[in-house]
Coordinates of C-alpha atoms and ligand atoms in Angstrom, one line a residue:
Chain M
M167 CA -37.9 9.5 -16.5
K168 CA -35.5 12.2 -16.7
S169 CA -34.0 11.7 -13.3
I170 CA -33.5 7.8 -14.0
I171 CA -31.6 9.0 -16.7
E172 CA -29.7 11.2 -15.2
Y173 CA -28.8 8.7 -12.8
I174 CA -27.7 5.9 -15.1
S175 CA -25.5 8.6 -17.0
G176 CA -24.4 9.6 -13.8
I177 CA -23.1 6.3 -12.8
Y178 CA -21.4 5.8 -16.2
R179 CA -19.6 8.9 -15.9
G180 CA -18.6 8.3 -12.4
L181 CA -17.2 5.0 -13.5
R182 CA -15.5 6.4 -16.4
S183 CA -13.7 8.9 -15.0
L184 CA -12.6 6.4 -11.9
L185 CA -11.5 4.2 -14.7
I186 CA -9.4 7.1 -16.3
G187 CA -7.8 7.8 -13.0
M188 CA -7.0 4.0 -12.3
S189 CA -5.3 3.9 -15.9
V190 CA -3.0 6.9 -15.0
T191 CA -2.1 5.6 -11.9
G192 CA -1.5 2.1 -13.1
K193 CA 0.6 3.3 -16.1
Y194 CA 2.7 5.1 -13.7
F195 CA 3.1 2.1 -11.7
F196 CA 4.3 -0.3 -14.5
S197 CA 6.6 2.4 -15.8
P198 CA 10.1 2.1 -13.7
R199 CA 11.5 4.5 -15.8
A200 CA 9.3 7.5 -14.6
I201 CA 11.0 7.2 -11.3
V202 CA 12.8 10.6 -10.6
T203 CA 14.3 9.4 -7.4
Q204 CA 17.9 10.1 -7.1
Q205 CA 19.7 7.6 -4.9
Y206 CA 22.0 10.2 -3.4
P207 CA 25.1 8.3 -2.0
E208 CA 25.3 5.7 -4.5
N209 CA 25.1 8.1 -7.6
R210 CA 27.5 10.3 -5.9
H211 CA 30.2 9.8 -8.5
G212 CA 28.0 7.9 -11.0
H213 CA 29.6 4.4 -10.5
G214 CA 28.2 3.4 -7.2
K215 CA 27.0 0.0 -6.9
R216 CA 23.3 0.5 -6.8
S217 CA 23.3 3.6 -8.9
K218 CA 21.8 3.1 -12.4
K219 CA 22.1 6.7 -12.9
Q220 CA 24.7 9.6 -12.7
L221 CA 23.8 12.3 -10.3
V222 CA 21.5 14.7 -12.3
M223 CA 21.6 18.6 -11.2
F224 CA 19.9 21.1 -12.4
D225 CA 21.1 24.6 -13.7
R226 CA 18.5 26.4 -11.1
F227 CA 20.4 24.9 -8.5
K228 CA 22.1 27.1 -6.1
G229 CA 24.8 25.5 -4.5
E230 CA 27.4 28.1 -3.4
V231 CA 28.7 31.6 -4.7
V232 CA 31.7 31.1 -7.2
M233 CA 33.8 33.6 -9.2
P234 CA 34.8 31.8 -12.4
H235 CA 38.2 32.6 -14.0
D236 CA 39.2 32.0 -17.2
A237 CA 42.3 30.2 -18.5
N238 CA 44.6 32.9 -17.6
N239 CA 43.7 33.2 -13.9
Q240 CA 41.5 36.2 -14.8
H241 CA 38.1 37.1 -13.4
K242 CA 35.6 39.9 -13.9
C243 CA 35.4 41.3 -10.5
T244 CA 36.3 45.0 -10.3
G245 CA 36.0 45.4 -6.6
C246 CA 33.0 47.9 -6.9
G247 CA 31.6 46.2 -3.9
I248 CA 27.9 46.2 -5.1
C249 CA 27.4 42.5 -3.6
E250 CA 28.5 43.7 -0.7
I251 CA 25.9 46.5 0.0
N252 CA 23.2 44.2 -1.3
C253 CA 23.8 41.0 0.6
P254 CA 21.0 41.0 3.1
N255 CA 23.0 38.9 5.9
G256 CA 26.7 40.5 5.4
T257 CA 28.0 37.3 4.0
I258 CA 30.6 39.1 1.5
E259 CA 33.3 41.2 2.6
I260 CA 35.3 43.4 -0.2
I261 CA 38.7 44.0 0.4
S262 CA 39.8 46.4 -2.5
V263 CA 43.4 48.1 -3.1
S264 CA 44.4 50.9 -5.2
K265 CA 46.7 49.8 -8.0
V266 CA 48.2 52.4 -10.8
G267 CA 47.2 51.0 -14.0
E268 CA 49.5 50.9 -17.3
D269 CA 48.2 54.0 -18.2
G270 CA 49.2 55.7 -15.1
K271 CA 45.8 56.4 -13.6
K272 CA 44.9 54.9 -10.3
K273 CA 42.4 52.4 -10.3
R274 CA 40.5 50.2 -7.6
A275 CA 41.6 46.5 -8.0
I276 CA 40.0 43.7 -5.7
E277 CA 42.7 42.0 -3.1
K278 CA 40.0 39.7 -1.5
H279 CA 36.4 38.9 -2.2
I280 CA 35.5 37.2 1.3
Y281 CA 32.6 34.9 1.0
R282 CA 31.1 33.0 4.3
L283 CA 29.4 30.2 3.1
G284 CA 28.0 29.6 6.4
M285 CA 26.0 33.1 6.7
C286 CA 24.7 32.8 2.9
S287 CA 20.9 32.3 2.5
F288 CA 21.6 31.7 -1.2
C289 CA 19.1 34.6 -2.1
A290 CA 21.3 35.2 -5.3
L291 CA 21.1 39.0 -4.8
C292 CA 24.7 39.6 -5.2
V293 CA 24.6 37.3 -8.4
K294 CA 21.8 39.0 -9.8
T295 CA 23.2 42.8 -8.9
C296 CA 26.9 42.6 -10.0
P297 CA 27.5 44.7 -12.9
S298 CA 30.1 42.7 -14.5
K299 CA 28.8 39.5 -14.1
A300 CA 31.5 38.4 -12.0
L301 CA 29.7 35.9 -9.7
E302 CA 27.6 33.1 -10.0
F303 CA 26.5 29.6 -8.3
S304 CA 28.2 26.4 -8.6
Q305 CA 26.2 23.1 -8.2
E306 CA 28.5 21.8 -5.3
F307 CA 26.2 21.1 -2.5
E308 CA 28.3 18.9 -0.1
H309 CA 29.3 21.5 2.2
A310 CA 29.8 20.2 5.9
V311 CA 32.9 20.2 7.2
F312 CA 34.5 19.7 10.6
D313 CA 35.8 23.4 11.2
R314 CA 33.6 26.5 10.8
T315 CA 36.6 28.6 9.5
K316 CA 36.7 26.6 6.4
L317 CA 33.4 28.0 5.4
V318 CA 35.1 31.1 5.0
K319 CA 36.3 31.4 1.4
V320 CA 38.4 34.0 -0.5
L321 CA 36.7 34.0 -4.2
N322 CA 39.3 35.3 -6.4
K323 CA 42.0 32.9 -6.9
P324 CA 45.7 33.7 -5.7
G325 CA 47.4 35.9 -8.2
S326 CA 44.5 36.4 -10.5
S327 CA 44.1 39.7 -12.3
L328 CA 40.9 41.7 -13.9
M329 CA 39.9 40.2 -17.3
K330 CA 40.8 42.8 -19.9
G331 CA 37.8 45.2 -21.2
V332 CA 35.8 44.8 -17.8
E333 CA 35.7 48.3 -16.1
Chain A
M547 CA 0.1 -44.2 7.8
S548 CA 3.3 -43.1 6.3
F549 CA 4.2 -39.3 5.5
S550 CA 3.0 -38.1 2.3
F551 CA 2.9 -34.4 1.2
D552 CA 1.4 -33.3 -1.8
I553 CA 1.6 -29.8 -3.2
Y554 CA -1.2 -30.3 -5.3
D555 CA -3.5 -31.7 -2.7
F556 CA -3.0 -31.4 1.2
T557 CA -5.9 -33.8 2.1
S558 CA -3.3 -36.7 2.8
F559 CA -0.7 -34.4 4.7
T560 CA -3.3 -33.3 7.2
K561 CA -4.9 -36.8 7.6
W562 CA -1.3 -38.0 8.0
I563 CA -0.8 -35.5 10.8
D564 CA -4.1 -36.4 12.3
V565 CA -3.7 -40.1 12.2
S566 CA -0.1 -40.0 13.8
L567 CA -1.8 -37.6 16.5
T568 CA -4.6 -40.0 17.4
S569 CA -1.8 -42.9 17.5
Y570 CA 0.1 -40.9 20.0
C571 CA -2.7 -39.9 22.5
T572 CA -6.5 -39.9 22.8
P573 CA -8.5 -38.2 20.4
F574 CA -9.4 -35.3 22.7
W575 CA -5.7 -34.4 23.2
A576 CA -5.2 -34.9 19.5
M577 CA -7.9 -32.1 18.7
I578 CA -6.2 -30.1 21.3
W579 CA -2.8 -30.5 19.7
E580 CA -4.2 -29.8 16.1
M581 CA -6.0 -26.7 17.4
L582 CA -2.5 -25.6 18.7
I583 CA -0.7 -26.7 15.5
I584 CA -3.2 -24.5 13.5
G585 CA -3.3 -21.6 15.7
V586 CA 0.6 -21.5 15.5
A587 CA 0.5 -21.8 11.7
I588 CA -2.1 -19.2 11.1
L589 CA -0.1 -16.8 13.8
I590 CA 2.9 -17.0 11.5
F591 CA 0.8 -16.9 8.5
Y592 CA -0.8 -13.6 10.1
A593 CA 2.9 -12.1 10.8
V594 CA 4.5 -12.6 7.6
V595 CA 1.2 -11.7 5.5
G596 CA 1.1 -8.8 7.3
L597 CA 4.5 -7.4 7.3
F598 CA 4.9 -8.2 3.6
L599 CA 1.4 -6.5 3.0
V600 CA 2.9 -3.3 4.7
Y601 CA 6.1 -3.1 2.8
A602 CA 4.0 -4.2 -0.3
E603 CA 1.6 -0.9 0.5
R604 CA 4.9 1.1 0.6
K605 CA 6.3 -0.1 -2.6
V606 CA 3.3 0.2 -4.3
C607 CA 2.6 3.7 -3.3
A608 CA 5.9 4.7 -4.1
F609 CA 5.8 3.4 -7.8
I610 CA 2.5 5.2 -8.2
Q611 CA 4.1 8.4 -7.3
N612 CA 7.6 8.0 -9.2
R613 CA 9.6 7.1 -6.2
V614 CA 11.3 4.2 -5.0
G615 CA 10.0 3.4 -1.6
P616 CA 12.1 1.5 0.8
N617 CA 15.4 0.5 -0.5
R618 CA 17.8 0.2 2.5
V619 CA 17.1 -2.5 4.6
G620 CA 17.6 -5.8 2.9
P621 CA 17.5 -6.5 -0.9
Y622 CA 15.1 -4.2 -2.4
G623 CA 14.2 -2.8 1.2
F624 CA 12.3 -6.2 2.0
I625 CA 13.2 -6.5 5.7
Q626 CA 12.2 -3.0 6.5
T627 CA 8.9 -3.8 7.9
V628 CA 10.6 -6.2 9.9
A629 CA 12.7 -3.6 11.1
D630 CA 9.8 -0.6 11.9
L631 CA 8.2 -3.9 13.5
V632 CA 11.3 -4.2 16.0
K633 CA 11.3 -0.5 16.6
L634 CA 7.3 -0.4 17.3
L635 CA 8.2 -3.5 20.0
F636 CA 10.5 -1.2 21.8
K637 CA 8.6 1.6 22.2
E638 CA 6.7 2.8 25.3
L639 CA 3.2 1.8 25.9
V640 CA 1.6 5.1 26.9
T641 CA -1.1 4.4 29.6
I642 CA -3.9 7.3 29.4
K643 CA -5.1 8.9 32.6
K644 CA -8.9 8.5 32.8
A645 CA -8.9 5.9 30.1
D646 CA -11.2 2.8 30.7
K647 CA -7.7 0.6 31.1
F648 CA -9.5 -2.7 30.6
L649 CA -11.5 -1.7 27.3
F650 CA -8.3 0.2 26.3
N651 CA -6.4 -2.8 26.1
L652 CA -8.9 -5.6 25.3
A653 CA -9.6 -3.4 22.0
P654 CA -6.6 -4.2 19.9
F655 CA -7.3 -7.9 20.4
I656 CA -10.8 -7.9 19.8
V657 CA -9.7 -6.6 16.3
I658 CA -7.1 -9.2 15.9
I659 CA -9.2 -12.2 17.2
V660 CA -12.1 -11.1 14.4
N661 CA -9.4 -11.6 11.8
F662 CA -8.4 -15.0 13.2
M663 CA -11.9 -16.1 13.2
V664 CA -12.2 -15.4 9.4
I665 CA -8.7 -16.7 8.3
A666 CA -10.1 -20.0 9.8
A667 CA -12.6 -20.1 7.2
I668 CA -10.6 -19.5 4.2
P669 CA -9.4 -22.3 2.1
F670 CA -5.8 -21.9 1.2
A671 CA -5.3 -24.8 -1.3
K672 CA -6.8 -28.1 -1.8
G673 CA -7.1 -29.7 1.6
L674 CA -5.4 -26.8 3.6
H675 CA -8.6 -25.4 5.1
A676 CA -9.0 -24.9 8.9
V677 CA -12.8 -25.4 9.4
N678 CA -15.1 -26.1 6.6
F679 CA -18.5 -24.8 7.5
N680 CA -21.7 -25.7 5.6
I681 CA -22.4 -22.0 6.2
G682 CA -18.8 -20.9 5.6
I683 CA -19.8 -17.7 3.7
F684 CA -22.4 -16.5 6.3
Y685 CA -20.0 -17.2 9.1
M686 CA -17.3 -15.1 7.4
M687 CA -20.1 -12.4 6.7
A688 CA -21.1 -12.2 10.5
V689 CA -17.7 -12.7 12.0
S690 CA -15.6 -10.1 10.0
S691 CA -18.5 -7.3 10.7
M692 CA -17.6 -8.0 14.6
G693 CA -14.3 -6.3 14.1
V694 CA -16.1 -2.6 14.3
I695 CA -16.9 -3.7 17.8
G696 CA -13.0 -3.8 18.8
I697 CA -12.8 -0.3 16.8
L698 CA -15.8 1.0 18.7
L699 CA -14.3 0.2 21.8
A700 CA -10.8 1.6 21.3
G701 CA -12.6 4.9 20.3
W702 CA -14.7 4.8 23.3
S703 CA -12.3 4.0 26.0
S704 CA -9.6 6.2 24.8
N705 CA -11.1 9.2 26.6
N706 CA -10.4 11.1 23.3
K707 CA -12.8 13.4 21.4
F708 CA -11.0 12.6 18.1
S709 CA -11.0 8.8 18.8
L710 CA -14.7 8.6 19.4
I711 CA -15.7 10.6 16.5
G712 CA -13.6 8.3 14.4
A713 CA -15.0 5.4 16.3
M714 CA -18.6 6.5 15.5
R715 CA -17.8 6.9 12.0
S716 CA -16.4 3.8 11.4
G717 CA -19.8 2.1 12.7
A718 CA -21.8 4.3 10.4
Q719 CA -19.5 3.0 7.5
I720 CA -19.6 -0.5 8.6
V721 CA -23.3 -0.3 9.2
S722 CA -23.8 1.0 5.7
Y723 CA -21.2 -1.1 3.6
E724 CA -21.9 -4.3 5.6
L725 CA -25.2 -4.6 3.6
S726 CA -23.2 -4.3 0.3
V727 CA -20.8 -6.7 1.2
G728 CA -23.6 -9.0 2.3
L729 CA -25.7 -8.5 -0.9
S730 CA -23.1 -8.9 -3.5
M731 CA -21.8 -12.2 -1.7
I732 CA -25.3 -13.4 -1.6
T733 CA -25.7 -13.0 -5.3
M734 CA -22.8 -15.1 -6.0
V735 CA -24.3 -17.8 -3.3
I736 CA -27.5 -17.8 -5.5
L737 CA -25.4 -18.7 -8.3
A738 CA -23.6 -21.6 -6.5
G739 CA -26.3 -22.8 -4.5
T740 CA -24.3 -23.5 -1.5
M741 CA -22.8 -21.5 1.1
Q742 CA -20.0 -24.1 2.1
L743 CA -16.3 -23.1 0.6
T744 CA -15.0 -26.6 -0.4
N745 CA -16.5 -29.9 -1.1
T746 CA -16.9 -32.5 1.8
Y747 CA -16.4 -36.2 0.9
D748 CA -17.6 -39.2 2.2
P749 CA -14.9 -40.6 4.4
V750 CA -15.7 -44.2 3.0
T751 CA -16.7 -43.9 -0.4
N752 CA -14.9 -41.0 -1.3
Q753 CA -18.3 -39.6 -2.9
V754 CA -18.9 -35.7 -2.7
L755 CA -21.5 -35.1 0.3
V756 CA -21.9 -31.3 -0.3
H757 CA -20.5 -29.6 -3.0
G758 CA -18.3 -26.1 -2.0
I759 CA -18.2 -22.8 -3.6
V760 CA -14.5 -23.5 -4.8
D761 CA -14.8 -26.8 -6.4
L762 CA -18.2 -25.7 -8.1
Q763 CA -16.0 -23.3 -10.3
K764 CA -14.0 -26.2 -11.7
D765 CA -15.2 -25.6 -15.3
G766 CA -14.6 -21.7 -15.1
W767 CA -14.6 -19.2 -12.5
F768 CA -18.0 -17.8 -11.2
I769 CA -16.9 -14.2 -12.7
F770 CA -16.9 -15.8 -16.1
T771 CA -20.0 -18.3 -15.6
G772 CA -22.3 -15.8 -14.1
H773 CA -21.4 -13.1 -16.5
L774 CA -22.9 -9.7 -16.3
P775 CA -24.5 -10.1 -12.6
A776 CA -21.3 -11.7 -11.4
I777 CA -19.3 -8.8 -12.7
I778 CA -21.4 -6.3 -11.2
A779 CA -21.4 -8.0 -7.9
F780 CA -17.6 -8.2 -8.2
V781 CA -17.0 -4.5 -8.6
I782 CA -19.6 -3.7 -5.8
F783 CA -17.9 -6.3 -3.3
L784 CA -14.4 -4.7 -4.2
I785 CA -15.9 -1.2 -3.5
A786 CA -17.9 -2.2 -0.4
G787 CA -15.0 -4.2 1.0
T788 CA -12.6 -1.3 0.8
A789 CA -14.9 0.8 2.6
E790 CA -15.2 -2.0 5.2
T791 CA -11.8 -2.2 5.7
N792 CA -11.5 1.5 6.4
R793 CA -8.9 2.0 3.8
G794 CA -8.5 5.0 1.5
P795 CA -10.4 6.7 -0.1
F796 CA -12.7 5.7 2.3
D797 CA -10.5 6.1 5.4
F798 CA -13.0 7.8 7.8
A799 CA -12.1 6.0 11.0
E800 CA -8.4 7.1 11.0
A801 CA -9.0 10.5 8.8
E802 CA -5.5 11.6 9.1
S803 CA -6.3 14.9 8.1
E804 CA -9.0 15.7 10.5
L805 CA -8.9 13.2 13.4
T806 CA -5.0 12.9 13.6
A807 CA -5.4 9.2 13.7
G808 CA -9.1 8.4 14.4
F809 CA -9.4 5.4 16.8
H810 CA -6.0 4.6 17.5
T811 CA -5.0 8.0 18.0
E812 CA -4.1 7.0 21.6
Y813 CA -2.4 3.9 21.0
S814 CA 1.3 3.3 21.0
G815 CA 3.9 0.7 20.3
I816 CA 2.9 -2.7 19.9
K817 CA -0.8 -1.7 20.7
F818 CA -1.0 0.2 17.8
A819 CA 1.1 -2.3 15.5
L820 CA -2.0 -4.7 16.2
F821 CA -4.3 -2.3 15.0
Y822 CA -2.0 -1.2 12.0
L823 CA -1.9 -5.1 11.1
S824 CA -5.2 -5.9 11.5
E825 CA -6.0 -3.4 8.8
F826 CA -3.8 -4.9 6.6
M827 CA -5.0 -8.2 7.2
N828 CA -8.5 -6.8 6.8
M829 CA -7.6 -6.0 3.2
F830 CA -6.3 -9.6 2.9
I831 CA -9.4 -11.3 4.1
V832 CA -11.5 -8.9 1.9
A833 CA -9.1 -9.9 -1.3
S834 CA -9.2 -13.4 -0.4
I835 CA -13.2 -13.8 0.0
A836 CA -13.1 -11.8 -3.4
A837 CA -10.6 -14.5 -4.8
T838 CA -12.3 -17.5 -3.4
I839 CA -15.9 -16.4 -4.4
F840 CA -15.6 -14.6 -8.0
W841 CA -12.3 -15.8 -8.9
G842 CA -12.4 -19.5 -7.8
G843 CA -9.9 -19.5 -4.5
W844 CA -7.3 -21.9 -5.3
M845 CA -8.9 -23.9 -8.3
P846 CA -6.7 -23.2 -11.4
F847 CA -8.0 -21.4 -14.6
H848 CA -10.1 -23.7 -16.5
L849 CA -12.0 -23.4 -19.6
G850 CA -15.2 -24.9 -20.0
H851 CA -16.0 -27.7 -22.4
I852 CA -18.2 -25.8 -24.5
F853 CA -15.5 -24.6 -25.9
G854 CA -14.3 -28.1 -27.4
D855 CA -12.2 -31.1 -26.6
W856 CA -8.9 -29.2 -26.8
V857 CA -9.6 -27.3 -23.6
S858 CA -8.8 -30.5 -21.5
G859 CA -4.9 -29.9 -22.5
F860 CA -5.1 -26.3 -21.5
N861 CA -6.6 -27.4 -18.4
N862 CA -4.0 -30.1 -17.6
V863 CA -1.5 -27.5 -18.2
M864 CA -2.9 -25.1 -15.7
D865 CA -3.1 -27.7 -13.4
Y866 CA 0.3 -27.9 -13.0
I867 CA 0.6 -24.8 -11.0
P868 CA -0.1 -25.5 -7.5
P869 CA -3.5 -24.5 -5.9
F870 CA -1.4 -22.4 -3.2
V871 CA 0.1 -20.4 -5.6
W872 CA -3.3 -19.6 -7.6
Y873 CA -4.8 -18.7 -4.5
I874 CA -2.0 -16.6 -3.4
G875 CA -1.7 -15.0 -7.0
K876 CA -5.3 -14.2 -7.3
T877 CA -5.4 -12.5 -3.5
F878 CA -2.6 -10.2 -4.1
V879 CA -3.9 -9.1 -7.8
I880 CA -7.1 -8.1 -6.0
I881 CA -5.0 -6.7 -3.2
W882 CA -2.9 -4.6 -5.9
I883 CA -6.4 -3.2 -7.1
I884 CA -7.4 -2.2 -3.9
M885 CA -4.1 -0.5 -3.1
L886 CA -4.3 1.1 -6.6
F887 CA -8.0 2.4 -5.3
K888 CA -5.9 4.1 -2.2
W889 CA -3.4 5.8 -4.4
T890 CA -5.7 7.1 -7.1
F891 CA -8.9 8.5 -5.7
P892 CA -9.5 11.6 -3.3
R893 CA -10.8 11.1 -0.1
L894 CA -14.9 11.1 -0.1
R895 CA -16.9 13.3 2.5
I896 CA -18.8 11.6 5.4
D897 CA -22.0 12.6 3.0
Q898 CA -20.9 11.6 -0.1
L899 CA -19.8 8.1 1.3
L900 CA -23.3 7.5 2.9
T901 CA -24.9 8.6 -0.5
L902 CA -22.4 6.2 -2.8
E903 CA -24.1 3.7 -0.4
W904 CA -27.6 4.1 0.0
K905 CA -28.4 5.7 -3.3
Y906 CA -26.2 3.7 -5.5
L907 CA -24.8 0.6 -4.2
L908 CA -27.4 -0.6 -2.3
P909 CA -30.3 -0.4 -5.2
I910 CA -27.9 -1.5 -7.9
N911 CA -27.7 -4.6 -5.6
L912 CA -30.6 -5.5 -5.1
I913 CA -31.5 -5.1 -8.9
N914 CA -28.6 -7.3 -9.2
I915 CA -29.7 -10.0 -6.8
I916 CA -33.0 -10.3 -9.1
L917 CA -31.1 -10.4 -12.0
M918 CA -29.1 -13.3 -10.8
A919 CA -31.7 -14.9 -9.5
L920 CA -33.5 -14.8 -13.1
V921 CA -30.1 -15.9 -15.0
V922 CA -29.9 -18.7 -12.5
L923 CA -33.9 -19.6 -12.6
M924 CA -33.8 -19.5 -16.7
G925 CA -30.1 -21.2 -16.9
W926 CA -28.6 -18.4 -18.9
H927 CA -25.3 -19.1 -16.9
F928 CA -22.8 -21.6 -18.1
Ligands
SF4_1499 S1 31.7 40.4 -7.4 FE1 30.5 42.0 -8.7 S2 29.3 43.3 -7.6 FE2 30.8 42.4 -6.2 S3 32.7 43.4 -6.2 FE3 33.2 42.3 -7.9 S4 32.0 43.2 -9.6 FE4 31.5 44.4 -7.5
SF4_1500 S1 23.5 34.7 -2.2 FE1 22.4 36.3 -1.1 S2 23.2 35.8 1.2 FE2 24.5 34.6 -0.4 S3 26.3 35.9 -0.7 FE3 25.0 36.3 -2.4 S4 23.5 37.9 -1.7 FE4 24.8 37.4 0.1

């Protein structure tokens, strides 16, 4: 008798769990808003013919390493070279010069922060270890170019200088 | 006889074809021509429905998984599968050394021919019916289980372990689940009291000679008039039918994860496409059988007269929808349910598959038949 009850309740439980599963998938089937696919070339500029959505990017996305500059064309890179040491691929090359500061002391300053996008593995070690938080990731992902030399970038803008208060 | 075409009743149209053909040639040649016309019509129907089902499957799967699915070729990706088929046509047909060439080439055709033989017996709309056997249901059951011969041959002749294992599994599966499919159909035959699918009329007096299953559902589909046992039979039929078509969650013959592709591992190009298409057509056939014997086939949704006199107005409104639309609509709803099965449930293990059949479906089915017999004997149905 006990086994018969178990048999029947087993059928009931099984059917119930199957129906719950089907209701979940059925709900997704009928809710087109839940679709997460981004239709890439159309949504590229947010006004493609077929795109219903703007291109959505996420903060965690690592597009390429950039050095943010403020309105006065100033950045935070002191030219310490820590990023160059930490980069596993030798992607970064720091060319620094000694400058005489306002107080008459000699000070190291960056001339070129060279970043070779083609060699970068987007590990973020440079961004994380920079003591003055001079680097960050942009969300640009369309990197294709016809000439390899275009992938070698100088991150500090021409004529830029070190932000005040950053040592 | 003048040309007449009525979307609600194809009888006069088919009769017009018959009469005009016999006026041009002898009855023998008229029959040959009619068979040819039906053959070509079914062939076109087969290709169109098959391609559409592949598309539908990909879309349904995509929506369930929060994706968009094919959307590049044509509006909403509608002709994606046509493009796929063209690609398959251009692919090389690899010949396997040491394979049994004759059987290897024969296998896909057996599968396809079996599909055609079943489709011939399906009533698509009033008067749109290739053959109307008095043992229609029995014929469908008998013929549809022959498809496994094609699968077994494919597995055997490929000279490949994976193919052979896939084919043997498919054999075990069909032997088990054919039983449940047959028994649940028999349950409905008990309720209907006939195996014929549509009415035959006396050619002179237009009297009904034999009642058909579809026409018997005029006052309510069997799933309603047969209530509890019919619903149980319907559920069992859906499960066993899904298993019989080798679809997920019962895809043991293919078993991508274990046997690469099971019985059609060695097939390429258009021969693979035939297997692929026939798999979808099997699903279509199972769905249309279910629609025919449980949901009334092309019969519009009618309420019985036990609800009062107002139902005749309602029934008239339902009659405005052409029978073919009813048939296609019902079939696709069932196909959708079967697709939902595949994309919801995890695959079973082979022992679970056999447990499900022999310990659950079969005993429930047998009890259900007795229940149905009791219901019919006592007149407890509507
Ligand atoms: S980017 Fe950061 S770590 Fe690299 S040189 Fe400049 S200050 Fe140093
Ligand atoms: S992300 Fe990694 S690989 Fe790229 S520049 Fe920074 S440290 Fe080098």
